[in-house]
Amino acid sequence: MQKSNTLSAPQRPWHGVPDERGRFGNFGGRFVSETLMPALLELTAAFEEVQRDPTFHNELEELLRHYVGRETPLYEARRLSEKLGGPRIFLKREDLAHTGAHKINNTLGQGLLAKRMGKRRIIAETGAGQHGVASATVAALLGMECVVYMGALDIERQALNVARMKFLGARVEPVDSGSCSLKDAVNEAIRAWVTHVKDTHYILGSVVGPHPYPMMVREFQSIIGRETRRQIIEREGRLPDALVACVGAGSNAIGFFHPFLDDPVELIGVEAAGDGLETGRHAATLSAGTIGVLHGARSYLLHDEHGQILEAHSIAAGLDYPGVGPEHGYLRDVGRVRYETATDEDALGAFQTLAKTEGILPALESAHALAHLTKLAPRMKKDAVVIVCLSGRGDKDVAQLSARMERRP
Amino acid sequence: MMKSIIKQALRKAHSEGRCAFIPFLTGGFPDEATCGDILFALADSGADVIEVGLPFSDPMADGPTIQYSSCKALENGTTPESVFRIMEKAKAKTSCPFVIMTYYNPVFRMGLEEFAKRARDSGADGVIVPDLPPEEADEWLDAAHRAGLDTIFLVAPTTPSERMAWIASLSKGFLYYVSMIGVTGAAFNLSDELVTGIAAAKSLSKTPVAVGFGISKPAEAHALGQVADGVIVGSAFIREIQSQTSPSAQAHAAAALAQSFRAALGRSNSSEVRK
């Protein structure tokens, strides 16, 4: 583990990215139809303007505090540490944020921005439904119309979140092209944005897509890492030894890691290995993919030798995506973040362990990060500090899990 | 400076007092052999330039019709290889210029140099990549230039005029004017705004301006033909082919539709345009 306390500037390639074209080294960019280019340029300018505007930050902070319930707790999971025979484990409780996941940090920021830009309508894609619920929530709060694109397969496995979105006044549009999951929902949301670009803002839910989305979503999600850093220093008077977060497209991980990039802290992203990397049925883009261009950015992808995008597989709908944020690709290649994997079975095991040792049902996505603790714990000192981003709660997964448990021998 | 065969084809139509007719067909749709026959039939029915789609799994700029044909072609096992093969065979029988339309990932995956070379060797004269705006195109433009391929860029009704002038200066062969704010195959409407937009594009562009997206009827093409240098028709052909079951009927139907478009685009001041 790296222990040097200061790194010189040339050793910090994560500074100053993205550049003005949205490039993180060779990753990122804006690979979109011309119809969207002016909208992306307008969005970039509008985002840069609110970044400098204290009234925007005040408005956002007020809502994050009184509406979302931030800051979210940093909880020490003592029984989990004991069970794993490992280091001290802390959980950053994003599952306790309003709507049940970290997604609201971003939708609130983008919703306020859209309002300032004079848009009256928002659209969003969703996988597990958490981003859809968070978008529908913000639309209701800000009095905007909302349409959420969701894969037909995901609608089936996330019925609870579909009902929540409808109660919140959003229209849920089923997408039955391709793999009927998150990737196809993004395609359809982009098509819908192209068609309604004048009055509509597209709230992308993760650090993917064309510039400025990866940068903008990172900025709105970095509150996770900023709070965590302050909380652990206040409480323990020191930085953690390691941070662990799950990575689908990668928004909770970027938000969690980003404020720690300059610190001597080990950063570990955990991708979904589905049925196992060797089976080919997985969503481990950084661990098993190659570089390509999808949804407006250059990054690691799962695609065949002809450049056709492959279907991803994960028990967690929110990780079931064949791409990943360009900044993750960059952080992987410069060696700042290590990416590991956890299978569906690993995640299910971690789900049950956390439920029974701590009385917390984690989202299946977050359970992938918890699953990695089993591998990490034995090599860490007992007094080492590891923080896991508990990005969401597991209520949405209960029906899917009950059905699966019944099928098991 | 190399002469653009595509530009010449549009100029030739202009000199004959017509608007150029540019049909599109997804490569490998409805199957490899029939696709080749239809491409030949289109050329034989008076197409000035033909666009051949190299299907991509996630066609973000396309509506349901071209999504369907892409999906069908991929299910049939269509690869960049087979699209090149289809073009090469069709090219042996016609001198009509061919343009490949695809998304960036298949190009990137093959390697830019390799893709450009293979496209050129199979008879393509130009390439359209809708998700590759000029900001991201430097490396591709180098590769295309070395292979002697035109790169055709798109402009949209949302493109501001300064940007349009810049894109027009980079586009070779023709400038692709997207007729509407939307995806391919949606309902077409020849609004005053569109007419003004096309006129503005023409005044900013040294290359001819062809208009596409949503043009499904010869009458629409006829009206557009009064203002544009070329008209691109895609989804209407896919639907026509879909409505027939046998390969020969599919080729006949495509040829008949092509002839009616070609006639509608005939001498623009003629009062005897066939409908």
XYZ file of N, CA, C and O in Angstrom, chain B residues 5 10 12 35 40 42 49 51 58 84 89 102 109 112 114 117 119 131 150 166 202 208 211 224 227-228 253 268 272:
116
model
N -15.825 12.217 -56.353
C -16.764 11.556 -57.262
C -18.205 11.799 -56.806
O -19.117 11.936 -57.613
N -23.481 14.781 -57.694
C -24.511 15.769 -57.354
C -24.510 16.940 -58.341
O -25.561 17.444 -58.723
N -23.626 16.767 -61.405
C -24.166 16.280 -62.674
C -25.698 16.359 -62.650
O -26.313 16.825 -63.610
N -29.730 -8.000 -50.446
C -29.222 -6.638 -50.278
C -28.406 -6.222 -51.500
O -28.589 -5.127 -52.031
N -28.065 -2.943 -56.512
C -27.942 -2.838 -57.968
C -29.218 -2.246 -58.574
O -29.162 -1.367 -59.433
N -31.302 -0.245 -57.170
C -31.373 1.189 -56.851
C -30.512 1.992 -57.830
O -30.932 3.030 -58.339
N -26.284 8.686 -55.902
C -25.323 8.188 -54.907
C -26.122 7.196 -54.053
O -27.327 7.382 -53.869
N -26.270 5.268 -50.245
C -25.732 5.108 -48.891
C -25.969 3.676 -48.442
O -27.090 3.176 -48.513
N -26.262 -0.397 -31.464
C -26.889 0.673 -30.677
C -27.008 1.963 -31.492
O -26.346 2.957 -31.187
N -18.681 -4.943 -46.728
C -17.667 -4.635 -47.756
C -17.839 -5.555 -48.964
O -17.739 -5.139 -50.109
N -19.330 -6.416 -54.689
C -20.067 -7.102 -55.762
C -20.948 -6.129 -56.523
O -21.011 -6.157 -57.758
N -22.243 4.584 -40.907
C -22.160 3.723 -39.729
C -21.912 4.573 -38.505
O -21.881 5.799 -38.586
N -13.135 0.118 -33.647
C -12.757 -1.240 -33.262
C -11.858 -1.885 -34.335
O -10.912 -2.605 -34.024
N -8.806 2.795 -37.424
C -9.214 3.808 -38.395
C -8.569 3.596 -39.759
O -9.237 3.645 -40.797
N -7.238 0.860 -41.022
C -7.704 -0.385 -41.612
C -9.112 -0.218 -42.185
O -9.389 -0.631 -43.314
N -9.081 1.904 -45.346
C -8.491 1.177 -46.474
C -9.456 0.125 -47.011
O -9.685 0.024 -48.219
N -12.714 0.020 -46.645
C -13.888 0.667 -47.242
C -13.564 1.101 -48.668
O -14.330 0.856 -49.603
N -22.250 9.882 -35.216
C -21.832 10.202 -33.838
C -20.361 10.637 -33.780
O -19.747 10.575 -32.713
N -14.109 10.456 -48.991
C -14.760 11.678 -48.513
C -15.373 11.400 -47.140
O -15.926 10.316 -46.926
N -18.331 26.275 -40.381
C -17.136 25.489 -40.054
C -17.297 24.036 -40.500
O -16.431 23.463 -41.159
N -26.918 26.185 -47.736
C -26.376 26.286 -49.103
C -25.508 27.533 -49.280
O -24.481 27.489 -49.958
N -22.271 20.647 -52.254
C -23.733 20.567 -52.349
C -24.352 20.163 -51.003
O -23.694 19.527 -50.177
N -30.427 16.683 -48.166
C -31.294 16.692 -46.986
C -31.832 15.288 -46.730
O -32.273 14.601 -47.652
N -38.988 19.183 -51.631
C -37.636 19.446 -51.134
C -36.671 19.718 -52.276
O -35.737 20.502 -52.148
N -35.466 23.111 -53.268
C -34.492 23.878 -52.482
C -33.160 23.170 -52.259
O -32.120 23.821 -52.161
N -33.188 21.824 -52.182
C -31.963 21.097 -51.832
C -31.216 20.631 -53.078
O -31.782 20.562 -54.164
N -39.893 -4.061 -55.667
C -40.578 -3.000 -54.927
C -39.623 -1.838 -54.668
O -39.996 -0.672 -54.825
N -36.788 20.258 -62.096
C -37.563 20.912 -61.045
C -38.599 21.887 -61.579
O -39.581 22.162 -60.930
N -44.594 18.146 -65.548
C -45.052 16.783 -65.838
C -44.412 15.749 -64.916
O -44.150 14.632 -65.313
